[in-house]
Short mmCIF file of N, CA and C in Angstrom, two decimals:
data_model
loop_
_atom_site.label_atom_id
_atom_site.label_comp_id
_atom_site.label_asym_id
_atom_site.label_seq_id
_atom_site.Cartn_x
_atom_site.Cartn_y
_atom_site.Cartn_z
N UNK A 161 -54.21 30.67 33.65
CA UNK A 161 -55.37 30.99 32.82
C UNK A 161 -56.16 32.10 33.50
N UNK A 162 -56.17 32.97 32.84
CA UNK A 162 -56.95 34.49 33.12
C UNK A 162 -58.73 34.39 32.58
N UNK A 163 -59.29 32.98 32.03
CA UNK A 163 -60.33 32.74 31.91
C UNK A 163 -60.78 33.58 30.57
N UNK A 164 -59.92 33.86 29.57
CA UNK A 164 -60.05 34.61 28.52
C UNK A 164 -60.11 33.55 27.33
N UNK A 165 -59.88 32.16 27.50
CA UNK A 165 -60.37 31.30 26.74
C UNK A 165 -60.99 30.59 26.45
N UNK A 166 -61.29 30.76 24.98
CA UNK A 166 -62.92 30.01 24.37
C UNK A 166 -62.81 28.49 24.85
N UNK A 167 -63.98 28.01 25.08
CA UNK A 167 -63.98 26.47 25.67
C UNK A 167 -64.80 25.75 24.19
N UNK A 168 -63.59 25.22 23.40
CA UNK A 168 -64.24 24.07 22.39
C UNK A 168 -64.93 23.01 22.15
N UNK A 169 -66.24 22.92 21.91
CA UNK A 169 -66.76 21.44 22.17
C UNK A 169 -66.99 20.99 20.64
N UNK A 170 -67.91 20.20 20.79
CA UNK A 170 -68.12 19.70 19.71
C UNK A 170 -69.17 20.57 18.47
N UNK A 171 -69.79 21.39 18.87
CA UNK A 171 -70.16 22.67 18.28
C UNK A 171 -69.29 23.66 17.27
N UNK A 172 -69.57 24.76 16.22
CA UNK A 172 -68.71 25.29 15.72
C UNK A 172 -69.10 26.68 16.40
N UNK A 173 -69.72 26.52 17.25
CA UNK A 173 -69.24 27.80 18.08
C UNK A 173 -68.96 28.05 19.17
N UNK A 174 -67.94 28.99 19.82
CA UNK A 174 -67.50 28.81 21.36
C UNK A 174 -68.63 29.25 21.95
N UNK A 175 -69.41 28.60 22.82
CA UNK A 175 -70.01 28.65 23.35
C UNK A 175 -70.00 29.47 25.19
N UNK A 176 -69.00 29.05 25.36
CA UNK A 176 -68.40 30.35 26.77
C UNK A 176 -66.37 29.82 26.83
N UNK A 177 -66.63 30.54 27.89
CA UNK A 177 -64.81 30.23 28.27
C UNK A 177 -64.43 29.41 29.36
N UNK A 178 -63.15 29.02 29.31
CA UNK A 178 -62.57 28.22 30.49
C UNK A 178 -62.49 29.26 31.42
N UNK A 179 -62.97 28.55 32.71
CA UNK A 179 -62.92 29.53 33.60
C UNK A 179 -61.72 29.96 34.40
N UNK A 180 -61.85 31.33 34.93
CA UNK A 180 -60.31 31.59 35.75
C UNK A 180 -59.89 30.62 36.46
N UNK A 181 -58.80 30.13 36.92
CA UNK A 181 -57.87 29.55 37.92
C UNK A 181 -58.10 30.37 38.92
N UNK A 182 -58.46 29.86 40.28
CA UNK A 182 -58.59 30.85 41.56
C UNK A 182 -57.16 30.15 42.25
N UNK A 183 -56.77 30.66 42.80
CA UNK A 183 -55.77 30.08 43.68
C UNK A 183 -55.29 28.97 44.13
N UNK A 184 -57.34 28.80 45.35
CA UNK A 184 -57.71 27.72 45.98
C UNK A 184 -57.57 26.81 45.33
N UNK A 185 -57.57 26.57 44.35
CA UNK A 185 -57.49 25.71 43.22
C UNK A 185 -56.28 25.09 43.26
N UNK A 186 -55.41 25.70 43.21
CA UNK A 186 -54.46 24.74 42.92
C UNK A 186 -53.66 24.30 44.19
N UNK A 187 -53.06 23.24 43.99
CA UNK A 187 -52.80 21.93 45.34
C UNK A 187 -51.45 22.34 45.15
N UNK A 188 -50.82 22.62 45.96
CA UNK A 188 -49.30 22.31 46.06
C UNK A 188 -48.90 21.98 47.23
N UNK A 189 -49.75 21.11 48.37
CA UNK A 189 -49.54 20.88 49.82
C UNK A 189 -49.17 19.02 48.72
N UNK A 190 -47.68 18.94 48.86
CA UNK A 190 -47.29 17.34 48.31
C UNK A 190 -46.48 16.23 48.90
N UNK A 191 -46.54 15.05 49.00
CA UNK A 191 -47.23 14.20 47.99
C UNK A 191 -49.14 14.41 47.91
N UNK A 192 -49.41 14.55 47.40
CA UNK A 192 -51.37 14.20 47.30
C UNK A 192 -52.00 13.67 46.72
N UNK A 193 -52.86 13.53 46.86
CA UNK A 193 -54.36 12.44 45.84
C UNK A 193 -55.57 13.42 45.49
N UNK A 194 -55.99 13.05 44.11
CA UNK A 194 -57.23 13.30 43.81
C UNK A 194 -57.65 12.55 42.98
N UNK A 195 -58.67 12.40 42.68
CA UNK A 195 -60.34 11.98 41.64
C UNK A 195 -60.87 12.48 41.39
N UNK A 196 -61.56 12.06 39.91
CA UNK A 196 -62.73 12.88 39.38
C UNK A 196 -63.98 11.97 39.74
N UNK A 197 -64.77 12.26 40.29
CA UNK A 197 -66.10 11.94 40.53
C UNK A 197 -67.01 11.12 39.91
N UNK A 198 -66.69 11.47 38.30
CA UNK A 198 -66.97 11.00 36.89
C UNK A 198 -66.53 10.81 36.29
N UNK A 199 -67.18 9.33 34.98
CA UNK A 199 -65.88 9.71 33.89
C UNK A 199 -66.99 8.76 33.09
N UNK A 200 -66.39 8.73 31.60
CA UNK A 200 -67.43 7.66 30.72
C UNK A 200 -66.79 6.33 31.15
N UNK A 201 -65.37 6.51 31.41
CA UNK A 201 -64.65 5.15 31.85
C UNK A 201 -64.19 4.62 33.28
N UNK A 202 -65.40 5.46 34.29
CA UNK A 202 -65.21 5.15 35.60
C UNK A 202 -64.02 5.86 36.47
N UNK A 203 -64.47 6.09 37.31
CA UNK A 203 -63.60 7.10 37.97
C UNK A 203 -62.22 6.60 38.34
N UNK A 204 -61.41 7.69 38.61
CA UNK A 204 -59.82 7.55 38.68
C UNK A 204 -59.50 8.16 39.94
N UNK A 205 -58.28 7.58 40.75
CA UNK A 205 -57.44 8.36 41.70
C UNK A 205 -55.62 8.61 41.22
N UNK A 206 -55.39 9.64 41.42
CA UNK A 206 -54.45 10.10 40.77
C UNK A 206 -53.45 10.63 41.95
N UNK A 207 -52.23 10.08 41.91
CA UNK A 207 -50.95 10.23 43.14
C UNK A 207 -49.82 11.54 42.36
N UNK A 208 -50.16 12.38 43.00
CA UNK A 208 -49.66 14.02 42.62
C UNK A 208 -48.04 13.99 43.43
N UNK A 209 -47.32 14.43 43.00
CA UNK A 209 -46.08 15.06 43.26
C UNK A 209 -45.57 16.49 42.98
N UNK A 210 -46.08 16.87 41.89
CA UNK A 210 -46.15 18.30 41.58
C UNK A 210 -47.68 19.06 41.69
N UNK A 211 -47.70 20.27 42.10
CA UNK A 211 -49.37 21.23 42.32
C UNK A 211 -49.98 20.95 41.10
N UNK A 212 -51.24 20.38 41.92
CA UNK A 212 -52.22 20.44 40.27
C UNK A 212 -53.31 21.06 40.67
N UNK A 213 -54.47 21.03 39.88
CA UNK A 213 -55.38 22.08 40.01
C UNK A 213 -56.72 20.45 40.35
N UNK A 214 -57.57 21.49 41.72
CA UNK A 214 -59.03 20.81 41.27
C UNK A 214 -60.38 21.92 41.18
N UNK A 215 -61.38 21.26 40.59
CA UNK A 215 -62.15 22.20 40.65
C UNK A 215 -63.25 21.23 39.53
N UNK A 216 -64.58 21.39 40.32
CA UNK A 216 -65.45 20.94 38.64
C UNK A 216 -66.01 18.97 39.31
N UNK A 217 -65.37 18.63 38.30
CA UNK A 217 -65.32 17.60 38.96
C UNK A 217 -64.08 16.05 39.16
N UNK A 218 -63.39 17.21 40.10
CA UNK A 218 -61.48 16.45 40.44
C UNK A 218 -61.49 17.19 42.04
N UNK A 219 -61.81 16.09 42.76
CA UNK A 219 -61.43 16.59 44.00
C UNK A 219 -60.11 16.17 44.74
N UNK A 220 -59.68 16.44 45.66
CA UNK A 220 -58.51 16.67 45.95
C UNK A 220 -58.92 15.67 47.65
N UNK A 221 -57.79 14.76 47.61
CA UNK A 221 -58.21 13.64 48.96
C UNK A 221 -57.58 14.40 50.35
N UNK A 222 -58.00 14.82 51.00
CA UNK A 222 -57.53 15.77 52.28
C UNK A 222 -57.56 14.24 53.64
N UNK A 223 -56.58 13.90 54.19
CA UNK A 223 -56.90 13.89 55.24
C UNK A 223 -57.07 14.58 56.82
N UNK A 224 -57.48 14.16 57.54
CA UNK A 224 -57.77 14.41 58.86
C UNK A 224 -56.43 14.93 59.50
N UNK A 225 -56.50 16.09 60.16
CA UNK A 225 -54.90 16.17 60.23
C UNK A 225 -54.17 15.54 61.58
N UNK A 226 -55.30 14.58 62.22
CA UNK A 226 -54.45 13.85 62.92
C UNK A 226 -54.41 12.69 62.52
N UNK A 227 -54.44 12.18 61.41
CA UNK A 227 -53.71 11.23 60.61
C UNK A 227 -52.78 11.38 59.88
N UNK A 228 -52.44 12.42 59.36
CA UNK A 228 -51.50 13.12 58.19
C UNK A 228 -50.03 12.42 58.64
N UNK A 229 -48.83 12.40 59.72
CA UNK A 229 -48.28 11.75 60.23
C UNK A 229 -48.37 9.87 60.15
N UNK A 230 -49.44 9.33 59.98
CA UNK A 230 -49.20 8.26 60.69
C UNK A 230 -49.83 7.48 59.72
N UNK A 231 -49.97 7.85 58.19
CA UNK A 231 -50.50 7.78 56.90
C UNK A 231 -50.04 7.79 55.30
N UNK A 232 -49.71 6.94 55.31
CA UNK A 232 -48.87 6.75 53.91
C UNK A 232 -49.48 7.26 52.71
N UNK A 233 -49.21 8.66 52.16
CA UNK A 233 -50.64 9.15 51.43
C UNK A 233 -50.22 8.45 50.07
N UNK A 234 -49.11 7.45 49.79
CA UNK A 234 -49.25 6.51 48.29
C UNK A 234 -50.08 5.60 48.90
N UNK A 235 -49.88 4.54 49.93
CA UNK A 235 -50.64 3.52 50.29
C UNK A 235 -52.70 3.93 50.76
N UNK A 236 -52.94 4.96 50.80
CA UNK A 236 -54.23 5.77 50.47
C UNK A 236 -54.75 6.00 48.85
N UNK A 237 -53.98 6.20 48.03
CA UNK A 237 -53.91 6.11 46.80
C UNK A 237 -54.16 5.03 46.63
N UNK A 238 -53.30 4.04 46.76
CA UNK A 238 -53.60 2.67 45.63
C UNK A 238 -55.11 1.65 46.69
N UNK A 239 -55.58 2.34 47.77
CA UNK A 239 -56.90 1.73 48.36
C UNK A 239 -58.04 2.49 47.71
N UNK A 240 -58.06 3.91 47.51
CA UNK A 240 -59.23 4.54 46.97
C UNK A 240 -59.10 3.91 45.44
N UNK A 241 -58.02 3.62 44.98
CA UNK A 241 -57.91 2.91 43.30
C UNK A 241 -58.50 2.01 42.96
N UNK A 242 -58.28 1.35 44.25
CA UNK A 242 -59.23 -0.13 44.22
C UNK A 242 -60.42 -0.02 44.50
N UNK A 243 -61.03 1.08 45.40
CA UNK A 243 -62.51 1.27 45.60
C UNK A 243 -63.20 1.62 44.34
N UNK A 244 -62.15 2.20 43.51
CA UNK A 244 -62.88 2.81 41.63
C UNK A 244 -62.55 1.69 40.76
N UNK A 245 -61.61 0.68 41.28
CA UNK A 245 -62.07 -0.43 40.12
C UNK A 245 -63.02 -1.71 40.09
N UNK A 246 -63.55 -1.44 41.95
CA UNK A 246 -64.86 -2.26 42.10
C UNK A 246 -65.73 -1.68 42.17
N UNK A 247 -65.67 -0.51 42.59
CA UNK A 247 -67.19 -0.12 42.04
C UNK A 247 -67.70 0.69 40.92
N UNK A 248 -66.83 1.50 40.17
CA UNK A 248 -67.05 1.96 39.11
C UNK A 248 -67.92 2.78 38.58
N UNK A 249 -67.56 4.51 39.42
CA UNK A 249 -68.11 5.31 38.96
C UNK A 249 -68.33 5.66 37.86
N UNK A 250 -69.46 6.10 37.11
CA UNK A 250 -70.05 6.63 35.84
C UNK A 250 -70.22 8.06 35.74
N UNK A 251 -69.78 8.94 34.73
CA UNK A 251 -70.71 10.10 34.37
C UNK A 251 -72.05 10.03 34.10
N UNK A 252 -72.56 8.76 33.68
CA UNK A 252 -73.97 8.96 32.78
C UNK A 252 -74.97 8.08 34.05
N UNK A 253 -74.53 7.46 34.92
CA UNK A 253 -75.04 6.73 36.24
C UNK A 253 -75.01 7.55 37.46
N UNK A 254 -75.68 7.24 38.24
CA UNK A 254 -75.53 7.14 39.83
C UNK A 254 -74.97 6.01 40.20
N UNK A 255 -74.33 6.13 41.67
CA UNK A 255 -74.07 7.25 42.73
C UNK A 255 -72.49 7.94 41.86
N UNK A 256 -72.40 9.28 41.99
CA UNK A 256 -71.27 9.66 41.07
C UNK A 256 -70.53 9.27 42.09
N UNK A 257 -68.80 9.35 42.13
CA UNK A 257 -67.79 9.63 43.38
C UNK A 257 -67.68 11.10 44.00
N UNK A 258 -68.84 11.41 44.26
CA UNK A 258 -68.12 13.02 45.04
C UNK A 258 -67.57 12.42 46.23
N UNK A 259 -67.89 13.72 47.33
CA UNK A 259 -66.84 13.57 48.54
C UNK A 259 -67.66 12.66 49.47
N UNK A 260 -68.90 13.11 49.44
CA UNK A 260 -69.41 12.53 50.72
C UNK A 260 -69.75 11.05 50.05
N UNK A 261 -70.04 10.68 48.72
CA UNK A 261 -70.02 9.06 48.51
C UNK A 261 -68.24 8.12 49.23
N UNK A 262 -67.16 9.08 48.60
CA UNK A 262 -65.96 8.59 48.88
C UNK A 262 -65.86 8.49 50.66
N UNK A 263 -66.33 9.53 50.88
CA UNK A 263 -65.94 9.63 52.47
C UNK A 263 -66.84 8.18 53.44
N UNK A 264 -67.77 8.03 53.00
CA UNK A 264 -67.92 6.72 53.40
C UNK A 264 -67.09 5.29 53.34
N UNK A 265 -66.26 5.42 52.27
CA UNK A 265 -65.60 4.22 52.63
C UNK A 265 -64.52 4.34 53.71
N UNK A 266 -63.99 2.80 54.05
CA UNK A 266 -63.82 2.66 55.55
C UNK A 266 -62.25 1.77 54.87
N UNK A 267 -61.17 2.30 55.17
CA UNK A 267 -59.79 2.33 54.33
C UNK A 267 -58.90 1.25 55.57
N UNK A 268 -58.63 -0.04 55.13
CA UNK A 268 -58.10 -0.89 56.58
C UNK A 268 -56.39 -0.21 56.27
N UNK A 269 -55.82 0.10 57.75
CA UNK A 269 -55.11 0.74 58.22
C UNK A 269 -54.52 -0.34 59.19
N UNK A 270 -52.67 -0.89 58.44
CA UNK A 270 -52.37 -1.65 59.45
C UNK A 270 -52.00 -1.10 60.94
N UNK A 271 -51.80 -2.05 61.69
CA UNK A 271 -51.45 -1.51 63.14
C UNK A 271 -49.87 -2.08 63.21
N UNK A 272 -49.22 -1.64 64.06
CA UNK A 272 -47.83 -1.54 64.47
C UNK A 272 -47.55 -2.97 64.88
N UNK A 273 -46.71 -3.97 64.25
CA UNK A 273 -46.34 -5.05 64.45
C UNK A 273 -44.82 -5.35 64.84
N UNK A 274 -44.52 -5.57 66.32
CA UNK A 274 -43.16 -5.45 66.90
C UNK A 274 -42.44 -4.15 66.50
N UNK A 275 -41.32 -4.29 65.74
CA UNK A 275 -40.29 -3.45 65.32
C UNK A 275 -40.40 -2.58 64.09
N UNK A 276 -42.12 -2.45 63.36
CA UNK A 276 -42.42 -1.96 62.49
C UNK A 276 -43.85 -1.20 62.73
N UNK A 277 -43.39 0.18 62.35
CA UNK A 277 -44.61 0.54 62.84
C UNK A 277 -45.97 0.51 61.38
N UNK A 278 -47.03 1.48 62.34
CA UNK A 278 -47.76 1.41 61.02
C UNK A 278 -47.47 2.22 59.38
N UNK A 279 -46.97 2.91 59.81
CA UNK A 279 -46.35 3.78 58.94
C UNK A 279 -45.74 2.65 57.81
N UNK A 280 -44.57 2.08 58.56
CA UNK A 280 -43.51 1.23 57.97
C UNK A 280 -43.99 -0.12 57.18
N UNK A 281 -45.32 -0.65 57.52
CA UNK A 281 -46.08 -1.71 56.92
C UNK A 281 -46.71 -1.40 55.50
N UNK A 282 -47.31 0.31 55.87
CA UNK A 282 -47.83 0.80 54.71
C UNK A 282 -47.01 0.72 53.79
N UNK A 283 -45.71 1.52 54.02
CA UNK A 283 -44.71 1.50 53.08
C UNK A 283 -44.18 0.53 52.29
N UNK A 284 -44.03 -0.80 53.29
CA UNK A 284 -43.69 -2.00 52.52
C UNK A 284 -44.63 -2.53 51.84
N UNK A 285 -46.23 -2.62 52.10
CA UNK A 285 -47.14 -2.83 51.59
C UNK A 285 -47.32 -1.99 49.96
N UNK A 286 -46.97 -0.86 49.62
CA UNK A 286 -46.71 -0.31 48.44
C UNK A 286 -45.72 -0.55 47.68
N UNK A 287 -44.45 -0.73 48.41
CA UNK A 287 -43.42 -1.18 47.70
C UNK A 287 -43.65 -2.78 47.21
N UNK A 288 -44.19 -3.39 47.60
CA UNK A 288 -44.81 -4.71 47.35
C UNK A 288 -45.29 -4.66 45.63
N UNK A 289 -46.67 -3.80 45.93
CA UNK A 289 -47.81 -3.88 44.50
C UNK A 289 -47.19 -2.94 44.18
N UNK A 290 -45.96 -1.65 43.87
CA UNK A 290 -45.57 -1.36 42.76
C UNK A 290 -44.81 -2.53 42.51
N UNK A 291 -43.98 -3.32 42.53
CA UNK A 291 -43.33 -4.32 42.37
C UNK A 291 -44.35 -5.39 41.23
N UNK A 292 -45.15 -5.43 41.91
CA UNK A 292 -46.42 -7.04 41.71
C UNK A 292 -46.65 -5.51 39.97
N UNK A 293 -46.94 -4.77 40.35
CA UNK A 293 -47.40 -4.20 38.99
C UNK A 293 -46.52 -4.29 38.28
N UNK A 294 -45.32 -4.00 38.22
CA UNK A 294 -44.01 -3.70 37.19
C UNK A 294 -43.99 -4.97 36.81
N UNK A 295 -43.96 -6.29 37.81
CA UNK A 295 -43.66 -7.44 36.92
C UNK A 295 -45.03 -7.71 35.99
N UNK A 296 -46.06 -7.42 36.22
CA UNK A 296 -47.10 -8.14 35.20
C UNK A 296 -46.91 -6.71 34.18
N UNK A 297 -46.51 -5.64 34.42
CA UNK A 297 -46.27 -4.71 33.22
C UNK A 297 -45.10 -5.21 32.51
N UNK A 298 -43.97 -5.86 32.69
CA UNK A 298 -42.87 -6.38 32.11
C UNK A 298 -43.74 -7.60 31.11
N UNK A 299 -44.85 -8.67 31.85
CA UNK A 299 -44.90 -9.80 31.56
C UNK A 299 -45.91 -9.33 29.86
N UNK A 300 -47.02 -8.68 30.10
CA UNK A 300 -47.61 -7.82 29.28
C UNK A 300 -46.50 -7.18 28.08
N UNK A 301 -45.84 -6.47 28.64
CA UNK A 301 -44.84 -6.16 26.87
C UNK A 301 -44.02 -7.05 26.56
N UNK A 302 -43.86 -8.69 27.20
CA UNK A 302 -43.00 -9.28 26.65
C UNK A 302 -43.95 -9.96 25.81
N UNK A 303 -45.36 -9.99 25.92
CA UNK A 303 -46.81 -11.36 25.43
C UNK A 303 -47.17 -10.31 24.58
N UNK A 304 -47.08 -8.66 24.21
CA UNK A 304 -47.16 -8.00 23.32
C UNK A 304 -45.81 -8.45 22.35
N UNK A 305 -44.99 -8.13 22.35
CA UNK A 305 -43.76 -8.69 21.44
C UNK A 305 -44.01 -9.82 21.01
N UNK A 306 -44.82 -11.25 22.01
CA UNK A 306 -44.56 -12.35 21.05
C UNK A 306 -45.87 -12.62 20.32
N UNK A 307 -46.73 -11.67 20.64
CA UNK A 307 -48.06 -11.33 19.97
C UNK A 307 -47.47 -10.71 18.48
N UNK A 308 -46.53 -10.09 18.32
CA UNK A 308 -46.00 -9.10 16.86
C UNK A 308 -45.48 -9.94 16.25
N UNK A 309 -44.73 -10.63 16.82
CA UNK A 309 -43.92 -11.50 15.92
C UNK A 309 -44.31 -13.02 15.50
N UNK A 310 -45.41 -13.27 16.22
CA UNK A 310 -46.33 -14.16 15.65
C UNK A 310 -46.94 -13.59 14.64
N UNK A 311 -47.76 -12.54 14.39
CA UNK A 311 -48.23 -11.93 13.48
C UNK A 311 -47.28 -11.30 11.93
N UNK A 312 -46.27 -11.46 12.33
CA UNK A 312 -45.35 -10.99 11.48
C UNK A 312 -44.82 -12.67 10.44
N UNK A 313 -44.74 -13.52 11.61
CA UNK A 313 -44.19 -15.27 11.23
C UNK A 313 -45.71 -15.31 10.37
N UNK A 314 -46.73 -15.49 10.96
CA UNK A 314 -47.86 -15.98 10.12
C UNK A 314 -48.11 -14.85 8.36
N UNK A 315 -48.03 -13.83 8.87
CA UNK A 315 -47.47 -12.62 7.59
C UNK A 315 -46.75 -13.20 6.53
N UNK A 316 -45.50 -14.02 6.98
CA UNK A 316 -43.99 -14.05 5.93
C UNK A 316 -45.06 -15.88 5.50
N UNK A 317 -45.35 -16.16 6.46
CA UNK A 317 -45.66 -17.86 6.22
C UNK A 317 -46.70 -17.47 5.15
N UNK A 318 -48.13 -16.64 5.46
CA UNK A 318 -48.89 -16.33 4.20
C UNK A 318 -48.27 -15.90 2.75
N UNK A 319 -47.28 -15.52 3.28
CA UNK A 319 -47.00 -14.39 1.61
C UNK A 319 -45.84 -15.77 1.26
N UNK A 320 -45.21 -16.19 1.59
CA UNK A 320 -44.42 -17.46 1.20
C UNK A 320 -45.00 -18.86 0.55
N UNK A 321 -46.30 -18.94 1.40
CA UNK A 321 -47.29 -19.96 0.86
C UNK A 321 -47.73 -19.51 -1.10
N UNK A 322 -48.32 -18.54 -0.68
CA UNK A 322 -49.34 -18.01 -2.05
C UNK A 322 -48.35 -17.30 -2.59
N UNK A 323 -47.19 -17.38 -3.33
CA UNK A 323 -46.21 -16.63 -4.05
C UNK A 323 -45.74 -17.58 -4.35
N UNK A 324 -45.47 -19.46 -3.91
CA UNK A 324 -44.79 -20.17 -4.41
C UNK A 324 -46.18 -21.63 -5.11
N UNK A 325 -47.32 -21.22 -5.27
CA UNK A 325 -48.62 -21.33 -6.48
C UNK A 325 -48.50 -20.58 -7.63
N UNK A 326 -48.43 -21.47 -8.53
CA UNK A 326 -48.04 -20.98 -9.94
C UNK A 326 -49.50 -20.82 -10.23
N UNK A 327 -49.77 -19.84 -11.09
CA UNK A 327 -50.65 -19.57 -11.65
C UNK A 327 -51.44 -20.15 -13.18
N UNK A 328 -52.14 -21.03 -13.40
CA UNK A 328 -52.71 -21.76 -14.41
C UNK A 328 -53.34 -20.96 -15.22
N UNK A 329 -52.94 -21.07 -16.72
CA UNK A 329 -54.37 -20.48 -17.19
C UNK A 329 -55.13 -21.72 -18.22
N UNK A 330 -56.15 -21.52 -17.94
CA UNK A 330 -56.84 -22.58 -19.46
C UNK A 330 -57.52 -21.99 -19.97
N UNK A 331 -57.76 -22.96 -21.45
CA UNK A 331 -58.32 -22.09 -22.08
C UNK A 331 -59.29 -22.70 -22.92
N UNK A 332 -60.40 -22.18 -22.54
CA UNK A 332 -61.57 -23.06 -22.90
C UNK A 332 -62.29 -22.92 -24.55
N UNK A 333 -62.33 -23.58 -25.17
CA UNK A 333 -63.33 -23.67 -25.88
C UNK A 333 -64.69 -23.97 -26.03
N UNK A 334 -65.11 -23.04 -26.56
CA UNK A 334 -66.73 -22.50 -26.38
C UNK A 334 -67.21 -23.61 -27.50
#
């Protein structure tokens, strides 16, 4: 984006443009994390594999670079996820999630247990809750399906009921 496009809102007139893409902007140091600060539906952290852009309000999770090594940047992801689904940043509230609200939290980091280091705990620790997620995402579209087809049985049971009521007529004299 060369910043030559109109930015649409809810107005019927463009009011200015999307702004240029600077460089800095875009992330392609990967795997990475970012968040938006704000949202009407509470803030998000987002686990990047391909360069994305931040800028505005989507910041980009940098660590310390003498942690970078010894730091599982998915198992960093799914802890800042959980910091946005208990506390639940707002656009229209305070405290938003910028950097220096996020940078206060304090992220528990296992330590090296015998023949596994810390690294290796993190890892299993993610492979864990994607797991724990996939099965309650499996359990969810199977209780959606028997949610349809209940609705479909009670459907055929209604239209089977009131189609086999004959219809009366009388006829009154006035």
């Amino acid at each position: 984006n060369k910043g030559k496009y109109p930015l649409m809102t809810g107005s019927l007139n463009a009011d200015a443009s999307v702004k240029e893409i600077m460089t800095n902007h875009i992330i392609d140091s990967l795997p990475s994390i970012s968040f938006n600060k704000d949202n009407d539906a509470g803030s998000k952290a987002f686990y990047h594999e391909k360069p994305f852009i931040v800028g505005g309000h989507h910041y980009r999770v940098k660590l310390k670079d003498e942690f970078e090594e010894d730091i599982y940047c998915k198992y960093i992801y799914y802890l800042l996820q959980k910091v946005f689904d208990r506390k639940k940043f707002y656009q229209k509230k305070a405290p938003r999630a910028n950097s220096s609200v996020i940078g206060e939290e304090l992220f528990f980091i296992p330590k090296s247990k015998g023949r596994y280091s810390s690294l290796d705990i993190q890892k299993i620790l993610v492979e864990f809750w994607e797991k724990i997620m996939q099965n309650i995402d499996n359990k969810l579209e199977n209780f959606d399906k028997m949610l349809d087809l209940t609705d479909t049985f009670s459907k055929a049971l209604l239209y089977q009921t009131f189609n086999n009521i004959e219809a009366k007529k009388e006829v009154f004299d006035d």
